CSV table of C-alpha atoms in Angstrom, one decimal:
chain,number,residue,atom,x,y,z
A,319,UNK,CA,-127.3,35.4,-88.4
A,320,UNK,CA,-129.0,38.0,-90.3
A,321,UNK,CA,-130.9,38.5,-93.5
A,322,UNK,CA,-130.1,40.8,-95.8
A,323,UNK,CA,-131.5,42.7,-98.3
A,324,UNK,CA,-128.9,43.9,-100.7
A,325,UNK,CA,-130.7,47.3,-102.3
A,326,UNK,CA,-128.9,47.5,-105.5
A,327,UNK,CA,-129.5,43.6,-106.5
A,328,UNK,CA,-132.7,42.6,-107.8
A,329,UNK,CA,-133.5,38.9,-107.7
A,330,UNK,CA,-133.1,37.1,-111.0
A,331,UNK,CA,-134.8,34.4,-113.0
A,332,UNK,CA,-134.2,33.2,-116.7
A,333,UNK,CA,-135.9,34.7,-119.7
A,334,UNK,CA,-136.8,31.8,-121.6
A,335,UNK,CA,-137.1,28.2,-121.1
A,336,UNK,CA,-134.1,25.5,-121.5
A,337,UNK,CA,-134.1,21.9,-122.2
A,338,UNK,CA,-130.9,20.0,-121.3
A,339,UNK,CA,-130.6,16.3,-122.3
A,340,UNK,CA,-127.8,13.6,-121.6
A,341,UNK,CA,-126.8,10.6,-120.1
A,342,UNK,CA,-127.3,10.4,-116.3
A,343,UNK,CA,-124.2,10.0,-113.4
A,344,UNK,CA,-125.0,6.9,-111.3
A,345,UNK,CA,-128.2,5.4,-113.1
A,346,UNK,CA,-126.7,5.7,-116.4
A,347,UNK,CA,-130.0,6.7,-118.3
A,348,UNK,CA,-131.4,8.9,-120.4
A,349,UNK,CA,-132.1,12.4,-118.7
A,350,UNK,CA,-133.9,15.1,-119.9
A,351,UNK,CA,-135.0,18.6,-117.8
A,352,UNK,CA,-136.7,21.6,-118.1
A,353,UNK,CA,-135.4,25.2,-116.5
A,354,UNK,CA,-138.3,27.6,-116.0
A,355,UNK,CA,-138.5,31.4,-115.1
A,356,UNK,CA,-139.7,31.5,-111.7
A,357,UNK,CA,-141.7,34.0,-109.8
A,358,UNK,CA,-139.9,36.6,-107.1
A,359,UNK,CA,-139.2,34.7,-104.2
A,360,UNK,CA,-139.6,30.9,-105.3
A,361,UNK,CA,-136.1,29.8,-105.0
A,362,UNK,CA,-135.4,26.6,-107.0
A,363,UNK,CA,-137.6,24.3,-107.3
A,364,UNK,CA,-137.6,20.6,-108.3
A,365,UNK,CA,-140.6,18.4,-109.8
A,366,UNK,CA,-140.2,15.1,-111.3
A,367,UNK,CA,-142.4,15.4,-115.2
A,368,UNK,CA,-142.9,11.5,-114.9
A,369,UNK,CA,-144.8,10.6,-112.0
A,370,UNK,CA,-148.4,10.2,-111.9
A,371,UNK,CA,-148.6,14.1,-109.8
A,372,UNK,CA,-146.5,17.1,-109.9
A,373,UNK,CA,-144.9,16.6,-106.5
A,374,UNK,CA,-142.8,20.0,-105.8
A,375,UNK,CA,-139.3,19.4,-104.1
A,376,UNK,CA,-137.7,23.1,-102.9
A,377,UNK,CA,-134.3,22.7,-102.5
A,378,UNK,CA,-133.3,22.9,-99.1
A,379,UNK,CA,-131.7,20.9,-96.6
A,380,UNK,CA,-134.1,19.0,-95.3
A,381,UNK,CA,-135.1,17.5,-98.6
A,382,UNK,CA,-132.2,15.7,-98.7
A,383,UNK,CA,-132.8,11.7,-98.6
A,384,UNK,CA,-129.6,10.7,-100.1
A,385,UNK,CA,-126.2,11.2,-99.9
A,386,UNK,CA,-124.4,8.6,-101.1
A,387,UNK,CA,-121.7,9.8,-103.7
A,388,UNK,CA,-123.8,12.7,-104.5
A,389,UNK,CA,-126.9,15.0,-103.2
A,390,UNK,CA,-130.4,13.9,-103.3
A,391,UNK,CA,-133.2,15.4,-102.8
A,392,UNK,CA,-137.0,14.5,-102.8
A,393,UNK,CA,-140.6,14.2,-100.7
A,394,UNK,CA,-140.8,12.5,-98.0
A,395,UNK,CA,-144.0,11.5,-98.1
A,396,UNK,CA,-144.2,10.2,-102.1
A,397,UNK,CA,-140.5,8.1,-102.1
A,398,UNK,CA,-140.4,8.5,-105.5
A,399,UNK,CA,-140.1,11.7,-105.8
A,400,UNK,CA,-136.7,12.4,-105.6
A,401,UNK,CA,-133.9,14.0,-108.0
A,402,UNK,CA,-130.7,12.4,-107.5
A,403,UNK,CA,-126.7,14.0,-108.4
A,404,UNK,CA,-128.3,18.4,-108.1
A,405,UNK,CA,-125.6,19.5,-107.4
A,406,UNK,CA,-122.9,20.6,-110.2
A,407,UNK,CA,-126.9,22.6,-111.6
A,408,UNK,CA,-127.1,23.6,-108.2
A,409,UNK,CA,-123.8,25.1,-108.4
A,410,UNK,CA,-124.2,26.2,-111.9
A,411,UNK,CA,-127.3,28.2,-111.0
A,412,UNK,CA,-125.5,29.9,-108.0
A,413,UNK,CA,-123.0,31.1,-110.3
A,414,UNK,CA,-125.1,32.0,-112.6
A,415,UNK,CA,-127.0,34.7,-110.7
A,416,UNK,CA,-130.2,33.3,-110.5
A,417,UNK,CA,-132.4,33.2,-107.2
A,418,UNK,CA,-135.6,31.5,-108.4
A,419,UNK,CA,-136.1,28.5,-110.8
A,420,UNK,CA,-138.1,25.7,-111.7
A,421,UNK,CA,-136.8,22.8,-112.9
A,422,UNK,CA,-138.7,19.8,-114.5
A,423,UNK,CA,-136.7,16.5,-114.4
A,424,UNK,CA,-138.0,13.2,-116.5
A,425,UNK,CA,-136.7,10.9,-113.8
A,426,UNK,CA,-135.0,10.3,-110.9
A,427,UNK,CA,-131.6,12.3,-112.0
A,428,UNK,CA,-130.5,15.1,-113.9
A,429,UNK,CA,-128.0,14.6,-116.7
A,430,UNK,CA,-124.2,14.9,-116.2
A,431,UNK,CA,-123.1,16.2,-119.4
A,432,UNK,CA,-119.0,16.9,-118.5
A,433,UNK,CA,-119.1,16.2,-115.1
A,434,UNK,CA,-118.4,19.8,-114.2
A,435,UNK,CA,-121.0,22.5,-113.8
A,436,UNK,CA,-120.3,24.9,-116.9
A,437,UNK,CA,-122.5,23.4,-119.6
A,438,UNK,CA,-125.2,24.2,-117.1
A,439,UNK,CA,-123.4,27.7,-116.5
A,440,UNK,CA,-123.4,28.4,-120.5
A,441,UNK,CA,-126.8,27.6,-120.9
A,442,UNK,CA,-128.1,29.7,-118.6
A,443,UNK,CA,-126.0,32.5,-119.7
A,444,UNK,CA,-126.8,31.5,-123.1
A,445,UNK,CA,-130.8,32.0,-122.0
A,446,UNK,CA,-130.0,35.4,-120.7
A,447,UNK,CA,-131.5,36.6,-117.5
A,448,UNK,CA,-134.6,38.3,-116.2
A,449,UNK,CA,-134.1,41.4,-112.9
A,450,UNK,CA,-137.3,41.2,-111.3
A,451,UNK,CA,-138.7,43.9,-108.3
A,452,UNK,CA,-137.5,42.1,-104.9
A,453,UNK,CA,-134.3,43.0,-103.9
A,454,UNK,CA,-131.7,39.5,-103.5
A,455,UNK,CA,-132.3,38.0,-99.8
A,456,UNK,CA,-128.8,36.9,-98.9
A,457,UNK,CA,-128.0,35.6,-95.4
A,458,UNK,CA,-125.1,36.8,-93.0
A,459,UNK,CA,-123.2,34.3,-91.0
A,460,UNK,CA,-122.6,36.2,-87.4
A,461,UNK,CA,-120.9,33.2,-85.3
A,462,UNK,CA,-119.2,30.5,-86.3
A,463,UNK,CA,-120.8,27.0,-87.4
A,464,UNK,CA,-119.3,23.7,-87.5
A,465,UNK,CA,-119.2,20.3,-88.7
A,466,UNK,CA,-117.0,17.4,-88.2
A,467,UNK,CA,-116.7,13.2,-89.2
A,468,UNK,CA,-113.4,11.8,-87.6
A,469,UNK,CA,-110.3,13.7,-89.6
A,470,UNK,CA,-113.2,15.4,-91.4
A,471,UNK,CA,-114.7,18.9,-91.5
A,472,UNK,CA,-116.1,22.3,-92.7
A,473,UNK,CA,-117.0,25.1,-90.5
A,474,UNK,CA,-118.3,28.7,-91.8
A,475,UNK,CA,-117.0,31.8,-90.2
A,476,UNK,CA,-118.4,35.5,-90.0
A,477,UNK,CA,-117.2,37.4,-93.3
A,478,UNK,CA,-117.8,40.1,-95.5
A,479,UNK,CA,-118.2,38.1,-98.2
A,480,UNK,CA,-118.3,34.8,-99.6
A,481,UNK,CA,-115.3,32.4,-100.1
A,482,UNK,CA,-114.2,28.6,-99.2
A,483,UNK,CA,-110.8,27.6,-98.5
A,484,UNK,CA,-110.7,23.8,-99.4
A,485,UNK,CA,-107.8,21.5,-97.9
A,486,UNK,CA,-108.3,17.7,-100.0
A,487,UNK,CA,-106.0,15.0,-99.1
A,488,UNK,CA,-106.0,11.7,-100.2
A,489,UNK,CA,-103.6,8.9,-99.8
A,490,UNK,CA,-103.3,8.5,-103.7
A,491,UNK,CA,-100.0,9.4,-105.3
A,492,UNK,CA,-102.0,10.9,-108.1
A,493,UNK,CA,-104.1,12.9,-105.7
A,494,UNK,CA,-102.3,13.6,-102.7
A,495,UNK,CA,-103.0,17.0,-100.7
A,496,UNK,CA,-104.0,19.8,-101.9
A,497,UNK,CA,-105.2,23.4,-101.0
A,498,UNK,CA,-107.4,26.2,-103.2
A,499,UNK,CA,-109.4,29.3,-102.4
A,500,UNK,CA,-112.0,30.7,-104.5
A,501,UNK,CA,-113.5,34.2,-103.0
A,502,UNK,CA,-116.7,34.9,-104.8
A,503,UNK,CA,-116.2,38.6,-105.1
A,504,UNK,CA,-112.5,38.8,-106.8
A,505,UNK,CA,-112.7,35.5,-109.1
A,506,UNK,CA,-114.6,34.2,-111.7
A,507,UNK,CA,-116.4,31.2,-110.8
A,508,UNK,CA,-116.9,30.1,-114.4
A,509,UNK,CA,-113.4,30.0,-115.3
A,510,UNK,CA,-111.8,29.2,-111.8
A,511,UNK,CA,-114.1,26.3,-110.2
A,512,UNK,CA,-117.0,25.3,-112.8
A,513,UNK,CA,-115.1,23.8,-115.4
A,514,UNK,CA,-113.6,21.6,-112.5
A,515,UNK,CA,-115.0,17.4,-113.3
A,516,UNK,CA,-116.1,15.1,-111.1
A,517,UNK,CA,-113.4,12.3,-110.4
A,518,UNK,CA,-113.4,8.6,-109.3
A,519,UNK,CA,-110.9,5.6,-109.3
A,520,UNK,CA,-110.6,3.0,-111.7
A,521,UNK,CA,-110.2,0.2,-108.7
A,522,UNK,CA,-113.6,1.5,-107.5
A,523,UNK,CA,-115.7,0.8,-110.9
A,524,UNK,CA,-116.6,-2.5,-110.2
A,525,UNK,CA,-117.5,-2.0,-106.6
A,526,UNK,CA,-119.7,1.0,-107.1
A,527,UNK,CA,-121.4,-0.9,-110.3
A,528,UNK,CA,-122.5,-3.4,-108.0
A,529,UNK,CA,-124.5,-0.8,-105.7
A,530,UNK,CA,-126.1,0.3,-108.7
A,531,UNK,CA,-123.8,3.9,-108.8
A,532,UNK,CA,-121.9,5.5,-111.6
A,533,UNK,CA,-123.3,3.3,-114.3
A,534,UNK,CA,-122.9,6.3,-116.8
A,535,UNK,CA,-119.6,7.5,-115.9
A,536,UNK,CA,-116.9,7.5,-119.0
A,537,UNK,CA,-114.1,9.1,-120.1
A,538,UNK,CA,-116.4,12.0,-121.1
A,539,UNK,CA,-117.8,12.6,-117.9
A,540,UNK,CA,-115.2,12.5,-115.5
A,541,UNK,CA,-111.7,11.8,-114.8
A,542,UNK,CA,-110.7,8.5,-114.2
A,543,UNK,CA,-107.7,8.0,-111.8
A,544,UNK,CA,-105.6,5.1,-112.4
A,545,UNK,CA,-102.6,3.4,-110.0
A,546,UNK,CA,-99.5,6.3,-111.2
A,547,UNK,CA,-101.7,9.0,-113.5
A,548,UNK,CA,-104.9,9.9,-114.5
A,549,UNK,CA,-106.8,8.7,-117.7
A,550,UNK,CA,-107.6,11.5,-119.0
A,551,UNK,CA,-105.7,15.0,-119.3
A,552,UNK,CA,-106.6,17.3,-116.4
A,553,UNK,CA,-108.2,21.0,-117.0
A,554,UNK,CA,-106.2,22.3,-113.7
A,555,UNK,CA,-103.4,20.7,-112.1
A,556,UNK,CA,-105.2,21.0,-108.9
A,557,UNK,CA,-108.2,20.1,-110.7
A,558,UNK,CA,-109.7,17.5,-108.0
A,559,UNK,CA,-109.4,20.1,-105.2
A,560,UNK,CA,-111.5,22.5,-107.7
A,561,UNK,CA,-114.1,20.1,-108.4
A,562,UNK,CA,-114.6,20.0,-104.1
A,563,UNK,CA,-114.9,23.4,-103.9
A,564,UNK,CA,-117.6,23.0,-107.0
A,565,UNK,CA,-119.6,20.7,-104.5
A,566,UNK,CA,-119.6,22.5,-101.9
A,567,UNK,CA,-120.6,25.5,-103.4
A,568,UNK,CA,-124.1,23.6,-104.8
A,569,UNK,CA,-124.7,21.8,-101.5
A,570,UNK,CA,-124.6,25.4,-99.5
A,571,UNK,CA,-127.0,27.0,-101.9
A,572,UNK,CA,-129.8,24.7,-100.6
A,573,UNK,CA,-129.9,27.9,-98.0
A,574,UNK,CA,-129.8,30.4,-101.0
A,575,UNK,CA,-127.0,32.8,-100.9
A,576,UNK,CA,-125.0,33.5,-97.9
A,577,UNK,CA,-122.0,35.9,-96.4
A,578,UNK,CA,-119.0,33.8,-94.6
A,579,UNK,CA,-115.9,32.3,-94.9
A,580,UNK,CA,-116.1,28.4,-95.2
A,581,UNK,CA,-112.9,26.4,-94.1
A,582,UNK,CA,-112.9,22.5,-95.0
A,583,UNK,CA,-110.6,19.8,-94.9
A,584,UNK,CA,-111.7,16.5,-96.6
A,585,UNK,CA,-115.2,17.0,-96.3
A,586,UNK,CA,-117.8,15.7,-98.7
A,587,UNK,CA,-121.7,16.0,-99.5
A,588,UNK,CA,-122.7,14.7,-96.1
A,589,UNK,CA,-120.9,17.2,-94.2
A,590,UNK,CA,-121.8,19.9,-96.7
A,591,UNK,CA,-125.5,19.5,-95.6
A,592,UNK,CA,-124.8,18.4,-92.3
A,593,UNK,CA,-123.1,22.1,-92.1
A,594,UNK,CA,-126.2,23.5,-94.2
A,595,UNK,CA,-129.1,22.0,-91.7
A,596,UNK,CA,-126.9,23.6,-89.0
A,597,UNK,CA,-127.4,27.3,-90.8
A,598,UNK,CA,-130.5,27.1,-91.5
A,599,UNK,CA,-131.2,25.9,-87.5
A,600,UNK,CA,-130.0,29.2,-87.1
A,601,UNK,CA,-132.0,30.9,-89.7
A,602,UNK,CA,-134.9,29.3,-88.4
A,603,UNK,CA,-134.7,30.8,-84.6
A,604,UNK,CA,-133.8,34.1,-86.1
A,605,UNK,CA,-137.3,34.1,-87.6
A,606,UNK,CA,-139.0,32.7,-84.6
């Protein structure tokens, strides 16, 4: 694996603050964050506004603690300091174009809004962005990497480039299997894969209420799946199989922005950063 330089990209921050307030996923409370303008070179960074000291998460794979339904990230040394549900921002940041970020969180997650990642996209658009001097590090996959759970997995392959080819299939009726591409350089990630929601099934509600998860999911946030149809009206007809590729797209950015070709069938946020601590393994000898 290599790093790159690219020459004619400057890193990018935001100009101007924005505050972003809603209800939160799993916790169903109150959120509130911050986005800052970052120096050259930070990469995002988390920090919790609420806790007695400014603890500074990066985001990176091994500040993951939780994975359970979503990403977590946090310190593992103050336990709680950690920012739960990153990663439809994550995403939205990635698509955004911006390389370095600080984000201020007044609890233990960030807010859902839609369930997708465009509100976060439009805001940060909306804020307009700031080139600064050093040139966009982006890293090259040279060999193949892979990870794999059971009928599960997701491997990234060399490639000029950067694009995921997501196989989903469920034994739902309503869901069934499914197959989408979305190659970063010839599609519009705003329209194509941000707008994609977050999805769950109404026989599940109950269950994950009693471990404490999705206690501010609604019809406004995600789309419910029932028995025969869905709740809700879809924004795709392959909307679920969108929203996957959404995910993975914000769990891979915990290395920053990389070149290859991801293939997954059925795989979720563990696999995603099981697949990301593998890469950056590799980025890690490269530097040594």
């Amino acid at each position: 694996m290599t790093d790159l330089y690219i020459e004619n990209e400057a890193q990018q921050t935001l100009k101007k603050e924005i505050v972003v307030e809603g209800i939160s996923l799993h916790s169903g409370e109150d959120a509130k964050i911050r986005l800052m303008p970052a120096a050259e070179n930070t990469g995002i960074v988390f920090y919790r506004a609420d806790l007695n000291q400014k603890i500074k998460v990066k985001a990176k794979p091994a500040s993951v603690v939780n994975l359970i339904r979503n990403t977590t990230i946090g310190s593992h040394k103050i336990k709680e300091a950690k920012i739960s549900t990153i990663e439809h921002l994550m995403a939205a940041i990635w698509g955004s174009g911006i390389d370095n970020l600080e984000i201020e969180v007044s609890g233990p997650e960030i807010p859902v809004i839609d369930g997708s990642a465009f509100p976060y996209y439009q805001e940060l658009i909306k804020s307009g962005l700031r080139k600064q001097q050093a040139p966009r590090k982006v890293y090259q996959i040279e060999e193949t990497i892979f990870a794999r759970e059971e009928d599960s997995y997701i491997a990234i392959l060399p490639y000029d480039g950067f694009k995921i080819s997501y196989t989903l299939d469920y034994d739902h009726p309503v869901i069934g299997s499914s197959y989408f591409e979305f190659e970063a350089e010839k599609m519009d990630f705003a329209e194509e894969i941000s707008k994609a929601r977050t999805f769950g099934f109404a026989s599940e509600v109950e269950k994950l209420h009693e471990q404490g998860l999705a206690l501010g999911g609604s019809l406004d946030n995600a789309v419910l799946i029932e028995a025969d149809k869905t709740v809700n009206p879809l924004r795709f007809e392959n909307e679920f199989v969108r929203h996957k590729i959404l995910d993975v797209v914000g769990d891979m950015f915990l290395n920053g922005r990389i070149r290859g070709h991801i293939m997954a069938v059925k795989s979720g946020h563990r696999l995603h950063v099981k697949l990301a601590e593998k890469i950056r393994e590799k980025m890690l000898e490269e530097e040594n």
